């Protein structure tokens, strides 16, 4: 099927391609690119795991610890409202931490790969 994203026009799947490699195929084998990709995946998985765990804990507490979540903290502000507001704060904190990590560990590698051969965009 032509419209299917997993099959090309000639009926060969993307992973089973027999034609010439793409323009950036040599880059996929480059050790610096492999390192960049690994660093990105580790950082993205870590941020996702932390946020998902924190959000899951909030939902679980809301569902199964209603007495705890209903405890007043100050006036009409209870634990649930406080933890809900901390969800927003943690989202911005994790985004800031990821950007700081990317600037420090990912961007220099990406810039090095980009500038290595700026003439035709192909490395090695």
Coordinates of C-alpha atoms in Angstrom, one line a residue:
X1 CA 0.0 0.0 0.0
X2 CA 1.5 3.3 -1.0
X3 CA -0.1 5.4 1.8
X4 CA 1.3 3.1 4.5
X5 CA 4.2 4.8 6.3
X6 CA 6.0 1.5 6.9
X7 CA 6.1 0.5 3.2
X8 CA 7.8 2.4 0.4
X9 CA 6.4 2.7 -3.2
X10 CA 8.4 -0.3 -4.3
X11 CA 6.9 -2.4 -1.5
X12 CA 10.1 -2.7 0.5
X13 CA 9.9 -1.7 4.1
X14 CA 12.2 1.1 5.3
X15 CA 14.4 -1.2 7.4
X16 CA 14.7 -3.6 4.4
X17 CA 15.7 -0.9 1.9
X18 CA 18.0 -2.1 -0.8
X19 CA 18.7 1.2 -2.6
X20 CA 21.5 3.6 -1.9
X21 CA 21.9 5.0 1.6
X22 CA 20.6 8.5 2.3
X23 CA 22.7 11.6 2.5
X24 CA 23.2 11.3 6.3
X25 CA 23.6 7.6 6.5
X26 CA 27.4 7.9 7.3
X27 CA 26.5 10.1 10.2
X28 CA 24.5 7.4 11.9
X29 CA 27.7 5.3 12.2
X30 CA 29.8 8.2 13.6
X31 CA 30.9 7.6 17.2
X32 CA 30.1 11.2 18.2
X33 CA 26.6 10.9 16.8
X34 CA 26.1 7.6 18.6
X35 CA 27.2 9.3 21.8
X36 CA 24.9 12.3 21.2
X37 CA 22.0 10.0 20.6
X38 CA 22.7 8.0 23.7
X39 CA 23.0 11.1 25.9
X40 CA 19.7 12.4 24.5
X41 CA 17.9 9.1 25.1
X42 CA 19.2 8.7 28.6
X43 CA 18.2 12.3 29.5
X44 CA 14.8 12.1 27.8
X45 CA 14.1 8.7 29.5
X46 CA 15.2 10.1 32.9
X47 CA 13.1 13.2 32.7
X48 CA 10.1 11.2 31.5
X49 CA 10.5 8.6 34.2
X50 CA 10.8 11.2 37.0
X51 CA 7.8 13.2 35.8
X52 CA 5.6 10.1 35.1
X53 CA 6.5 8.7 38.6
X54 CA 5.7 11.9 40.3
X55 CA 2.4 12.3 38.4
X56 CA 1.5 8.7 39.0
X57 CA 2.1 9.1 42.7
X58 CA -0.1 12.2 42.7
X59 CA -2.9 10.3 41.0
X60 CA -2.5 7.3 43.2
X61 CA -2.7 9.5 46.3
X62 CA -5.7 11.2 45.0
X63 CA -7.5 7.9 44.3
X64 CA -6.4 5.9 47.3
X65 CA -5.4 8.3 50.1
X66 CA -8.3 10.7 50.2
X67 CA -8.0 11.3 53.9
X68 CA -4.4 12.3 53.5
X69 CA -5.1 14.5 50.5
X70 CA -7.9 16.2 52.3
X71 CA -5.8 17.3 55.3
X72 CA -5.7 21.1 55.6
X73 CA -2.2 22.7 55.4
X74 CA -3.1 26.3 55.8
X75 CA -6.7 27.6 55.9
X76 CA -8.6 26.1 53.0
X77 CA -5.5 24.9 51.3
X78 CA -5.2 21.1 51.6
X79 CA -2.5 18.6 50.7
X80 CA -4.1 17.8 47.3
X81 CA -4.1 21.4 46.2
X82 CA -0.5 21.9 47.4
X83 CA 0.7 18.8 45.6
X84 CA -1.3 19.8 42.5
X85 CA 0.5 23.2 42.4
X86 CA 3.8 21.3 42.9
X87 CA 3.0 19.4 39.7
X88 CA 3.2 22.7 37.8
X89 CA 6.4 23.7 39.6
X90 CA 8.0 20.4 38.9
X91 CA 7.2 20.6 35.2
X92 CA 9.0 23.9 34.9
X93 CA 11.9 22.6 37.0
X94 CA 12.3 19.5 34.9
X95 CA 12.2 21.5 31.7
X96 CA 14.8 23.9 33.1
X97 CA 17.0 21.0 34.1
X98 CA 16.7 19.4 30.7
X99 CA 17.6 22.6 28.9
X100 CA 20.6 23.1 31.2
X101 CA 21.7 19.5 30.5
X102 CA 21.2 19.9 26.8
X103 CA 23.3 23.2 26.7
X104 CA 26.1 21.6 28.6
X105 CA 26.2 18.0 27.2
X106 CA 24.2 17.8 24.0
X107 CA 24.7 21.1 22.2
X108 CA 28.5 21.0 22.0
X109 CA 28.4 17.6 20.4
X110 CA 25.8 18.6 18.0
X111 CA 27.7 21.8 17.1
X112 CA 30.8 19.8 16.5
X113 CA 29.0 17.4 14.2
X114 CA 27.4 20.3 12.4
X115 CA 30.6 22.2 11.9
X116 CA 32.9 19.3 11.0
X117 CA 31.9 19.5 7.4
X118 CA 29.7 22.4 6.8
X119 CA 30.4 22.4 3.1
X120 CA 28.1 19.6 2.0
X121 CA 26.5 18.5 5.3
X122 CA 28.0 15.0 5.1
X123 CA 30.6 13.8 7.6
X124 CA 33.4 11.4 6.7

